[in-house]
GROMACS .gro file of C-alpha atoms in nm:
model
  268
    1UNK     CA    1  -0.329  -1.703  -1.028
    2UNK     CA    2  -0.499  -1.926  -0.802
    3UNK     CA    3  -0.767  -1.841  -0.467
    4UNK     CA    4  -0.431  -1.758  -0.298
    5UNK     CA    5  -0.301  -1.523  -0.495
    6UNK     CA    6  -0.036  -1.773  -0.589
    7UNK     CA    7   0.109  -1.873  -0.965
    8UNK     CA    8   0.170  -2.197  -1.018
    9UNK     CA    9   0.477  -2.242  -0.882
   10UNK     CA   10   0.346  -2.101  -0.521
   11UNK     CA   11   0.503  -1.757  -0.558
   12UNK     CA   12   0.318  -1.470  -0.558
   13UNK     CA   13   0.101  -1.339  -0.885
   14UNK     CA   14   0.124  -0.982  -0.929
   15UNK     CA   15  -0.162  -0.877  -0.864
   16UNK     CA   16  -0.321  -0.567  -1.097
   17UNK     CA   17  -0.281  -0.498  -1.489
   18UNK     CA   18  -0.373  -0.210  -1.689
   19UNK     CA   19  -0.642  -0.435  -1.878
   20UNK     CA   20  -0.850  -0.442  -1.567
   21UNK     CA   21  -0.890  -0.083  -1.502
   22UNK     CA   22  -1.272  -0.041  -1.485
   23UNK     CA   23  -1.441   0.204  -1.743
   24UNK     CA   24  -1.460   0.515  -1.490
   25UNK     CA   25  -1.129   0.492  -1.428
   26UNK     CA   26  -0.951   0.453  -1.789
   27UNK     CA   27  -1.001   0.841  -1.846
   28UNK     CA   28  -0.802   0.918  -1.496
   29UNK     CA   29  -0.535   0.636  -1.566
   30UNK     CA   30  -0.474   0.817  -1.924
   31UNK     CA   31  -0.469   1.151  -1.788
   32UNK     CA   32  -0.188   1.080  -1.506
   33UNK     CA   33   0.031   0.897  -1.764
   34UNK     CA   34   0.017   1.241  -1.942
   35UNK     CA   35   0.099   1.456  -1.691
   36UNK     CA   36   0.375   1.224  -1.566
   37UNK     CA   37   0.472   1.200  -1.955
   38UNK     CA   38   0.471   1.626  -1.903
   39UNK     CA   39   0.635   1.683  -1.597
   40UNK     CA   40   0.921   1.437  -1.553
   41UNK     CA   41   1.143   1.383  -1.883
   42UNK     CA   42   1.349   1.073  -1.931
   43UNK     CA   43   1.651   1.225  -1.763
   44UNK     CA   44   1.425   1.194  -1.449
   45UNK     CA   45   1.210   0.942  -1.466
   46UNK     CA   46   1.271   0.557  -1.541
   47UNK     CA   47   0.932   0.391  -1.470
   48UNK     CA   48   0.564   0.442  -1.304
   49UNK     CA   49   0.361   0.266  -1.197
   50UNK     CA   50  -0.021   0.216  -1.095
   51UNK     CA   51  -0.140   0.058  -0.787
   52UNK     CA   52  -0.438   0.019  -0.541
   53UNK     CA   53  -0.808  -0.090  -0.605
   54UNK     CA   54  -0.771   0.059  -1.003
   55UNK     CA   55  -0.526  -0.154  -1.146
   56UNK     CA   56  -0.682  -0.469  -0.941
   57UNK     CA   57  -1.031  -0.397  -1.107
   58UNK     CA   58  -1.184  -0.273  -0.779
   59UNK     CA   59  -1.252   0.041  -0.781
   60UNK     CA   60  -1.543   0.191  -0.655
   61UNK     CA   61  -1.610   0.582  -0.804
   62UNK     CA   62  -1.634   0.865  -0.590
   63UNK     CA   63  -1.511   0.630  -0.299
   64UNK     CA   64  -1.139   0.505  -0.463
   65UNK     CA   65  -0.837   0.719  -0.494
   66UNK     CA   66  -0.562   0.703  -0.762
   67UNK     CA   67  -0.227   0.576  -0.623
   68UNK     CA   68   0.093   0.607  -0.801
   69UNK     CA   69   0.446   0.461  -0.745
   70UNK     CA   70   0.742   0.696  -0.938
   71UNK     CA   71   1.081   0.538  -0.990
   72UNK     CA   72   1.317   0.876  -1.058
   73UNK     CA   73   1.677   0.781  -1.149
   74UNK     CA   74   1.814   0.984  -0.847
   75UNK     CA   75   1.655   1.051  -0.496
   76UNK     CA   76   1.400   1.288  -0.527
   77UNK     CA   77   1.463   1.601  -0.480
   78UNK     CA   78   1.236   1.897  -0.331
   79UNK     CA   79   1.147   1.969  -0.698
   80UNK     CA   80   1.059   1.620  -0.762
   81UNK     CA   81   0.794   1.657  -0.439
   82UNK     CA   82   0.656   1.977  -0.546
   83UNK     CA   83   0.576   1.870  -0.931
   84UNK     CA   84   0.442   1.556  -0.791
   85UNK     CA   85   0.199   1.736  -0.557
   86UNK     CA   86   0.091   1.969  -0.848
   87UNK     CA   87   0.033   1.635  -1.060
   88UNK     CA   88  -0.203   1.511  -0.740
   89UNK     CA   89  -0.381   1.844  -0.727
   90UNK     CA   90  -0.471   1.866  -1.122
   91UNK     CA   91  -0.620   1.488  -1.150
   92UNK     CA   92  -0.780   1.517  -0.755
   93UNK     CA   93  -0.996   1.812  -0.885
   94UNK     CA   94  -1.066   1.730  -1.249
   95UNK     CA   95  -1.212   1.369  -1.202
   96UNK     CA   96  -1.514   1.335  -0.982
   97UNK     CA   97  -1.472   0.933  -0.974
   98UNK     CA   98  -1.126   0.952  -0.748
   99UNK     CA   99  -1.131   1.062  -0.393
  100UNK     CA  100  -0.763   1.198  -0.347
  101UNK     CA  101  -0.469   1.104  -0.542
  102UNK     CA  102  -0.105   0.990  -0.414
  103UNK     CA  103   0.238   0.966  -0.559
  104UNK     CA  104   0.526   0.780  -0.426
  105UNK     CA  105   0.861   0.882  -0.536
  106UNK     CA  106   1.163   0.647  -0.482
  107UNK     CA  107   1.471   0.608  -0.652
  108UNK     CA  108   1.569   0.290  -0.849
  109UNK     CA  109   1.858   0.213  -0.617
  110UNK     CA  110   1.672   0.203  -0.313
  111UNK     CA  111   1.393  -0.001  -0.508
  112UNK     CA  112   1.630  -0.262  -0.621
  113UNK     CA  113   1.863  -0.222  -0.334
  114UNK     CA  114   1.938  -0.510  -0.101
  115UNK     CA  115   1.753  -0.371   0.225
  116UNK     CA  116   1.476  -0.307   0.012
  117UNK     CA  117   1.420  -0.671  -0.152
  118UNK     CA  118   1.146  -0.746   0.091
  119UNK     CA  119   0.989  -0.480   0.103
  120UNK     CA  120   1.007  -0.165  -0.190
  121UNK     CA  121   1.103  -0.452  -0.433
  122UNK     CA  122   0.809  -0.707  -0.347
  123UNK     CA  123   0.597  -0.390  -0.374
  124UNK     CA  124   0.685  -0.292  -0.744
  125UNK     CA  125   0.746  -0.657  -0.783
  126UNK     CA  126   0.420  -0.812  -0.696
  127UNK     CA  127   0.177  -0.522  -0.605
  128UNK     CA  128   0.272  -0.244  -0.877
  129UNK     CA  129   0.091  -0.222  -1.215
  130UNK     CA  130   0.342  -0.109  -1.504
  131UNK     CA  131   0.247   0.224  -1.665
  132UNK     CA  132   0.531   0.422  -1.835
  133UNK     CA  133   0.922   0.275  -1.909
  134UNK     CA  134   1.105  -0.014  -1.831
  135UNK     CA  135   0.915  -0.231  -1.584
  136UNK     CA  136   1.184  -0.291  -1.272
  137UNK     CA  137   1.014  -0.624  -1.160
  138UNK     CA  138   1.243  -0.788  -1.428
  139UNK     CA  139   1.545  -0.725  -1.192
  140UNK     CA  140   1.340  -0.866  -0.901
  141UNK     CA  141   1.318  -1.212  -0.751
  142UNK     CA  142   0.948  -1.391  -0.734
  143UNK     CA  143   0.860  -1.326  -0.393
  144UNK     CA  144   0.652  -1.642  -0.191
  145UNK     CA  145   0.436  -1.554   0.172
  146UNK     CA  146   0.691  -1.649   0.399
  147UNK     CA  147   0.791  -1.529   0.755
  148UNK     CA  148   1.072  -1.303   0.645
  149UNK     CA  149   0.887  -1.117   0.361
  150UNK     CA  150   0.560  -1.055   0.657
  151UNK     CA  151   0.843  -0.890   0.891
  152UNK     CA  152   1.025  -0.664   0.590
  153UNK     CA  153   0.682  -0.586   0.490
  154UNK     CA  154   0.492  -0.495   0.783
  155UNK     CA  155   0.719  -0.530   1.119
  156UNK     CA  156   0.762  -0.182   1.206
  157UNK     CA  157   0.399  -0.059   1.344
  158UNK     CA  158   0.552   0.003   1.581
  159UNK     CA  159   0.784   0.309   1.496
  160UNK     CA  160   0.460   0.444   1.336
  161UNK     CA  161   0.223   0.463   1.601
  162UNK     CA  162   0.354   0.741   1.799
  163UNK     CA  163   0.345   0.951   1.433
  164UNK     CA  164  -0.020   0.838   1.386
  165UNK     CA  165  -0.081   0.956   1.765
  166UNK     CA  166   0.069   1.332   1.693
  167UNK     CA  167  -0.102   1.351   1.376
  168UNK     CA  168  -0.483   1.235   1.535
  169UNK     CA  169  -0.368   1.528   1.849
  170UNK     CA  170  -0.335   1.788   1.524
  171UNK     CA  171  -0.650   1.709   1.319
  172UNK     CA  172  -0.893   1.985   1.407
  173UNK     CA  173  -1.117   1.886   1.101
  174UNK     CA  174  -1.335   1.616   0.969
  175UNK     CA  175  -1.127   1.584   0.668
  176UNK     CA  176  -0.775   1.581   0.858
  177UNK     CA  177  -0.943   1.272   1.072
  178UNK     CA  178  -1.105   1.092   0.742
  179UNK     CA  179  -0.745   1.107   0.585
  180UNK     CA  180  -0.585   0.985   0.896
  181UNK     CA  181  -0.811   0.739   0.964
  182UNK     CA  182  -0.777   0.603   0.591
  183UNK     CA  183  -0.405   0.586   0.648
  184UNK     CA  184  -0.409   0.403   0.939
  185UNK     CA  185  -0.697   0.175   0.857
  186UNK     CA  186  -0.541   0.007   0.537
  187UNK     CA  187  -0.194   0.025   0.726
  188UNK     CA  188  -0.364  -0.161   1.014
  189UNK     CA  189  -0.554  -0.420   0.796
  190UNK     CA  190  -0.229  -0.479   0.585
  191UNK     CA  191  -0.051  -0.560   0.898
  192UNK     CA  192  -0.334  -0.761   1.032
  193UNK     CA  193  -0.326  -0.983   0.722
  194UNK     CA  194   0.031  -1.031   0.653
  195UNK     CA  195   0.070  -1.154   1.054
  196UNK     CA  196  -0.116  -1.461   0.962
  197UNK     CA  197   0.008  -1.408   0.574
  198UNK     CA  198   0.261  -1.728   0.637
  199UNK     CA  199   0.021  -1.966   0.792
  200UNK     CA  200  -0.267  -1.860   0.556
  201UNK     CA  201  -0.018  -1.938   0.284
  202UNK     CA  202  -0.069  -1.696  -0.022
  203UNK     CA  203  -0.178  -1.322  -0.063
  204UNK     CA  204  -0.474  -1.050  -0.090
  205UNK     CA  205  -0.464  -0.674  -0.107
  206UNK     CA  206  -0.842  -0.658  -0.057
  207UNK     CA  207  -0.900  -0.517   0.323
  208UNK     CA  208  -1.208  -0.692   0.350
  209UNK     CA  209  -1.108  -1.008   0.251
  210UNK     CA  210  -0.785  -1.002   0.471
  211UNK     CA  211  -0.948  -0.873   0.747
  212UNK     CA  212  -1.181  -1.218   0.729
  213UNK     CA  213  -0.842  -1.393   0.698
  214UNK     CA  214  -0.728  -1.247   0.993
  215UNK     CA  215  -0.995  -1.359   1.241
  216UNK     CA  216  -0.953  -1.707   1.100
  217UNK     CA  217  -0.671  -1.650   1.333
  218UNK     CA  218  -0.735  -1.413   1.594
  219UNK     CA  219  -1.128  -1.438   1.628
  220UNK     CA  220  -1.133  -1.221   1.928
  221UNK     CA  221  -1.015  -0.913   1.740
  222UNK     CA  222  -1.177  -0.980   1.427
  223UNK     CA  223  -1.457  -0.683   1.469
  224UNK     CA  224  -1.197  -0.448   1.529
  225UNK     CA  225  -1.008  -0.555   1.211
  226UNK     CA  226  -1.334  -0.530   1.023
  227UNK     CA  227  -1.406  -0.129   1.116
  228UNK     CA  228  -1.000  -0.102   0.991
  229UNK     CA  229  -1.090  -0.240   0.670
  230UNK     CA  230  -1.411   0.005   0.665
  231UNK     CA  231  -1.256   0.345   0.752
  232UNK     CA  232  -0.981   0.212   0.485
  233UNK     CA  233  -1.216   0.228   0.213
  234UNK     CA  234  -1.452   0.477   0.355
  235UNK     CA  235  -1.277   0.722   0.576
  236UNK     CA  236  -1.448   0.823   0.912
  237UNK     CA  237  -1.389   1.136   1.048
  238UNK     CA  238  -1.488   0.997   1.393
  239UNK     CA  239  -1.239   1.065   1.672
  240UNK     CA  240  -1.335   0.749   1.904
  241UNK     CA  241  -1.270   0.489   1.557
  242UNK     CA  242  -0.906   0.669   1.491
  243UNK     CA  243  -0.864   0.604   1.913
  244UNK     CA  244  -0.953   0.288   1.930
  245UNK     CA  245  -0.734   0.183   1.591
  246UNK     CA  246  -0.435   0.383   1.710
  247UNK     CA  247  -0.474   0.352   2.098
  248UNK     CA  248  -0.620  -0.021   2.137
  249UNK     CA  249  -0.591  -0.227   1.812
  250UNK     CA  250  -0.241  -0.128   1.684
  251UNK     CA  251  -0.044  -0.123   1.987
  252UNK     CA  252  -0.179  -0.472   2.018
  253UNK     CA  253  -0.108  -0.571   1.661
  254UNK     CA  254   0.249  -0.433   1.736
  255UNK     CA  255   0.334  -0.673   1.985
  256UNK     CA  256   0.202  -0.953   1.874
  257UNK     CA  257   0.357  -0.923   1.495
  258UNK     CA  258   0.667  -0.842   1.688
  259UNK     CA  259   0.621  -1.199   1.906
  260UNK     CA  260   0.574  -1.400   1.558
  261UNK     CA  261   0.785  -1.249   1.296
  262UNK     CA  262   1.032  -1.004   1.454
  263UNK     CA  263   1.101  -0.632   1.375
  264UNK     CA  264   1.160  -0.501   1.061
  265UNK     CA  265   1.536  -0.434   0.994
  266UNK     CA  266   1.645  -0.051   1.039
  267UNK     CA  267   1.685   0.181   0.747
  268UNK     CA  268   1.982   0.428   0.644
   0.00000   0.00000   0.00000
């Protein structure tokens, strides 16, 4: 992998791997592979994996949370969802060093499905650290930072925004706002990055880095992108931060990713 992110034949490296899961972490990592091992048999499950600031060796404790990807054989069902948020509630409250846990749950066809390529697939492709079975990247193209994968990726802000809006008009607490405004910062940051992702030419999860990337480009927004990439690591249960990211920044962000790259393509 080069500065870029790249391999050498200028697609993207995958970016995480079990062997760089810092010390604090390794108990955690072990400990949701067994309870995934527990709660979802092989007529259920066909791969997990890691990924987030653990598998890329970034993690900070008390400050990082555990994300998981699950790919189930079917769609997941309500059961699926329930076991899943049991799994999240057992590791969230016996390890100190994670701040929240989260598990996706897709099924393999829409993973590897055609509408998907861009966007589930480049995820377990290139951002998604193998943990249990058969690793799904192998039925996945190598994915490069081009204008098409930036608009399957990230062009729907859009269609989000008025969600984030209803959600920061029903957060009576501190904590509802500091896991909003987590959400939306590393959404926003994400975004911000892979708008200028094809002229940058390669790739970075890290929110500060691509939020320096992105005022490369758009200098005039760049402190805004920086508090993103703040309450995305640390959350902020401020009210006039979540505003400004979901009332000034993003609606911004929207049109102008729409302008360069387009909007993503509908789902079923």
């Amino acid at each position: 992998m080069n500065e870029r992110g790249l391999d050498r034949d200028g697609t993207i490296a995958r970016e995480g791997a079990l062997d760089r899961v810092p010390a604090a972490f390794v108990p955690v990592v072990d400990a949701a592979r067994a309870r995934i091992t527990e709660t979802f048999d092989d007529t259920r499950l066909h791969s997990a994996y890691l990924y987030g600031s653990i598998p890329r060796g970034t993690a900070t404790p008390g400050v990082s949370d555990l994300d998981l990807q699950l790919a189930l054989h079917d769609e997941p069902s309500e059961a699926d969802r329930a076991d899943a948020k049991a799994i999240e509630a057992v590791l969230d409250g016996a390890f100190p060093q994670i701040d929240g846990v989260g598990i996706l749950l897709t099924s393999t066809r829409v993973l590897l499905s055609d509408v998907e390529r861009h966007d589930g697939g480049f995820f377990i492709a290139c951002l998604c650290t193998p943990l249990l079975g058969p690793d799904l990247a192998k039925e996945l193209p190598r994915y490069r930072p081009t204008a098409l994968l930036a608009r399957e990726t990230n062009g729907d802000l859009a269609r989000v925004l008025p969600r984030w809006r209803a959600k920061a008009a029903e957060a009576t607490t501190d904590a509802d706002r500091r896991t909003l405004s987590r959400l939306v910062g590393r959404r926003i940051v994400r975004t911000g990055f892979t708008l200028i992702m094809p002229r940058w030419g390669g790739w970075t999860s890290d929110l500060d880095q691509s939020a320096e990337f992105f005022g490369r480009y758009y200098p005039e927004r760049v402190e805004q992108m920086r508090v993103a990439a703040s309450v995305g690591r640390a959350p902020s249960p401020d009210p006039t931060v979540l505003g400004m990211l979901i009332n000034d920044l993003g609606p911004w962000l929207a049109a102008e990713y729409t302008a360069v790259h387009g909007e993503k393509a509908a789902r079923p």
